[in-house]
């Protein structure tokens, strides 16, 4: 399995993303990933926070369009994340921290979709809290993936 991961990482695209000085290589991919993350998490959590009652004066129906931006963010994260994984496949793909991050992202996306379907009337505070929690855990796992020594994993 590790030979497969090494082959992916050492492919032409993996090497270019990892080693090219071009701003469109690693710098571009990580920038698009951060922008996508801010759209996905920011918009999802803004709606979830409103479902929790903050600010009450803002009608939930007015926030429905936030989901369009959130899903664009998810798309940006998927595309840029694939490039980032290709460039570090030997490190990321066998990593339990990375796989945990992917699980949190998947659960967060499913819960965000459920929240979207329940608006404006039936959205529960438990679901809203779960959306915020899963996105938060995904971000934490993503950061910890870059610093495996903090988790006792090398």
CSV table of C-alpha atoms in Angstrom, one decimal:
chain,number,residue,atom,x,y,z
A,1,UNK,CA,0.0,0.0,0.0
A,2,UNK,CA,2.8,2.4,0.8
A,3,UNK,CA,4.3,1.9,-2.6
A,4,UNK,CA,1.0,3.1,-4.1
A,5,UNK,CA,1.0,6.1,-1.9
A,6,UNK,CA,4.6,6.9,-2.9
A,7,UNK,CA,3.7,6.5,-6.6
A,8,UNK,CA,0.9,8.9,-6.2
A,9,UNK,CA,3.1,11.4,-4.3
A,10,UNK,CA,5.9,11.0,-6.8
A,11,UNK,CA,3.7,11.5,-9.9
A,12,UNK,CA,4.3,14.5,-12.1
A,13,UNK,CA,1.4,16.5,-10.5
A,14,UNK,CA,2.4,15.5,-7.0
A,15,UNK,CA,6.0,16.6,-7.5
A,16,UNK,CA,4.9,19.8,-9.2
A,17,UNK,CA,2.5,20.8,-6.4
A,18,UNK,CA,5.1,20.0,-3.8
A,19,UNK,CA,8.3,21.3,-5.4
A,20,UNK,CA,7.4,24.0,-7.9
A,21,UNK,CA,8.1,27.6,-7.0
A,22,UNK,CA,5.0,28.6,-8.9
A,23,UNK,CA,2.4,30.4,-6.9
A,24,UNK,CA,-0.1,28.1,-8.6
A,25,UNK,CA,1.5,25.0,-7.1
A,26,UNK,CA,1.5,24.4,-3.3
A,27,UNK,CA,0.9,28.1,-2.4
A,28,UNK,CA,-2.1,28.2,-4.8
A,29,UNK,CA,-3.6,25.0,-3.6
A,30,UNK,CA,-3.3,25.8,0.1
A,31,UNK,CA,-4.7,29.3,-0.5
A,32,UNK,CA,-7.8,27.9,-2.4
A,33,UNK,CA,-8.2,25.3,0.4
A,34,UNK,CA,-8.2,28.1,3.1
A,35,UNK,CA,-10.7,30.2,1.1
A,36,UNK,CA,-12.9,27.2,0.5
A,37,UNK,CA,-12.7,26.3,4.2
A,38,UNK,CA,-13.7,29.8,5.2
A,39,UNK,CA,-16.7,29.7,2.9
A,40,UNK,CA,-17.9,26.2,3.9
A,41,UNK,CA,-17.3,26.6,7.6
A,42,UNK,CA,-18.2,30.3,7.9
A,43,UNK,CA,-21.5,30.1,6.1
A,44,UNK,CA,-22.6,26.8,7.7
A,45,UNK,CA,-21.7,28.0,11.2
A,46,UNK,CA,-23.3,31.4,10.6
A,47,UNK,CA,-26.6,29.7,9.8
A,48,UNK,CA,-26.2,27.2,12.7
A,49,UNK,CA,-25.5,30.1,15.1
A,50,UNK,CA,-28.7,31.8,14.0
A,51,UNK,CA,-30.6,28.6,14.6
A,52,UNK,CA,-29.2,28.6,18.1
A,53,UNK,CA,-30.8,32.1,18.5
A,54,UNK,CA,-28.0,34.6,17.7
A,55,UNK,CA,-29.1,37.2,16.4
A,56,UNK,CA,-32.8,36.6,16.7
A,57,UNK,CA,-33.7,39.7,14.7
A,58,UNK,CA,-32.2,38.1,11.5
A,59,UNK,CA,-34.8,35.9,9.8
A,60,UNK,CA,-33.7,32.3,9.0
A,61,UNK,CA,-35.1,32.5,5.5
A,62,UNK,CA,-32.6,35.3,4.7
A,63,UNK,CA,-29.7,32.9,5.4
A,64,UNK,CA,-30.8,30.2,2.9
A,65,UNK,CA,-28.5,31.8,0.3
A,66,UNK,CA,-25.5,31.2,2.6
A,67,UNK,CA,-25.7,27.5,1.8
A,68,UNK,CA,-24.9,28.2,-1.9
A,69,UNK,CA,-21.6,29.9,-0.8
A,70,UNK,CA,-21.0,27.0,1.7
A,71,UNK,CA,-21.3,24.4,-1.1
A,72,UNK,CA,-19.0,26.4,-3.3
A,73,UNK,CA,-16.5,26.3,-0.5
A,74,UNK,CA,-16.9,22.6,-0.1
A,75,UNK,CA,-16.2,22.2,-3.8
A,76,UNK,CA,-13.1,24.4,-3.6
A,77,UNK,CA,-11.9,22.3,-0.6
A,78,UNK,CA,-12.4,19.0,-2.4
A,79,UNK,CA,-10.5,20.1,-5.5
A,80,UNK,CA,-7.7,21.8,-3.6
A,81,UNK,CA,-7.6,19.0,-1.0
A,82,UNK,CA,-7.1,16.4,-3.7
A,83,UNK,CA,-4.1,18.3,-5.0
A,84,UNK,CA,-2.7,18.6,-1.5
A,85,UNK,CA,-3.2,14.9,-0.7
A,86,UNK,CA,-1.5,13.9,-4.0
A,87,UNK,CA,1.5,16.0,-3.1
A,88,UNK,CA,1.8,14.4,0.4
A,89,UNK,CA,0.1,11.0,-0.2
A,90,UNK,CA,2.8,9.0,1.7
A,91,UNK,CA,2.2,11.1,4.8
A,92,UNK,CA,-1.5,11.8,4.6
A,93,UNK,CA,-3.2,8.6,3.3
A,94,UNK,CA,-1.9,6.2,6.0
A,95,UNK,CA,-2.4,8.8,8.8
A,96,UNK,CA,-5.2,8.1,11.3
A,97,UNK,CA,-5.4,11.9,12.0
A,98,UNK,CA,-5.9,12.6,8.4
A,99,UNK,CA,-8.6,9.9,8.1
A,100,UNK,CA,-10.3,11.3,11.2
A,101,UNK,CA,-10.3,14.7,9.6
A,102,UNK,CA,-12.0,13.3,6.5
A,103,UNK,CA,-14.6,11.6,8.7
A,104,UNK,CA,-15.3,14.8,10.5
A,105,UNK,CA,-15.6,16.7,7.1
A,106,UNK,CA,-18.0,14.0,5.8
A,107,UNK,CA,-20.2,14.2,8.9
A,108,UNK,CA,-20.1,18.0,8.9
A,109,UNK,CA,-21.2,18.1,5.3
A,110,UNK,CA,-24.0,15.6,5.8
A,111,UNK,CA,-25.2,17.6,8.9
A,112,UNK,CA,-24.9,20.9,7.0
A,113,UNK,CA,-27.1,19.4,4.2
A,114,UNK,CA,-29.7,18.3,6.8
A,115,UNK,CA,-29.7,21.7,8.3
A,116,UNK,CA,-30.2,23.3,4.9
A,117,UNK,CA,-33.2,21.0,4.2
A,118,UNK,CA,-34.8,21.8,7.6
A,119,UNK,CA,-34.8,25.6,7.2
A,120,UNK,CA,-36.5,27.8,7.8
A,121,UNK,CA,-38.9,26.1,10.2
A,122,UNK,CA,-37.8,22.7,11.6
A,123,UNK,CA,-34.1,23.1,12.3
A,124,UNK,CA,-33.2,22.0,15.8
A,125,UNK,CA,-30.7,23.5,18.1
A,126,UNK,CA,-29.1,20.1,18.6
A,127,UNK,CA,-28.5,19.8,14.8
A,128,UNK,CA,-27.1,23.3,14.7
A,129,UNK,CA,-24.7,22.6,17.6
A,130,UNK,CA,-23.6,19.4,15.9
A,131,UNK,CA,-22.8,21.3,12.6
A,132,UNK,CA,-20.6,23.7,14.5
A,133,UNK,CA,-18.9,20.9,16.5
A,134,UNK,CA,-18.2,18.7,13.5
A,135,UNK,CA,-16.7,21.6,11.5
A,136,UNK,CA,-14.6,22.6,14.5
A,137,UNK,CA,-13.3,19.1,15.0
A,138,UNK,CA,-12.5,18.9,11.2
A,139,UNK,CA,-10.4,22.0,11.5
A,140,UNK,CA,-8.6,20.8,14.6
A,141,UNK,CA,-7.9,17.4,13.0
A,142,UNK,CA,-6.7,19.2,9.8
A,143,UNK,CA,-4.2,21.3,11.8
A,144,UNK,CA,-3.1,18.4,13.9
A,145,UNK,CA,-2.4,16.4,10.7
A,146,UNK,CA,0.3,19.0,9.9
A,147,UNK,CA,1.9,18.5,13.3
A,148,UNK,CA,1.9,14.7,13.9
A,149,UNK,CA,4.4,15.0,16.8
A,150,UNK,CA,1.7,16.7,18.8
A,151,UNK,CA,-0.4,13.6,18.6
A,152,UNK,CA,2.5,11.2,19.2
A,153,UNK,CA,2.4,10.0,15.6
A,154,UNK,CA,5.3,10.3,13.3
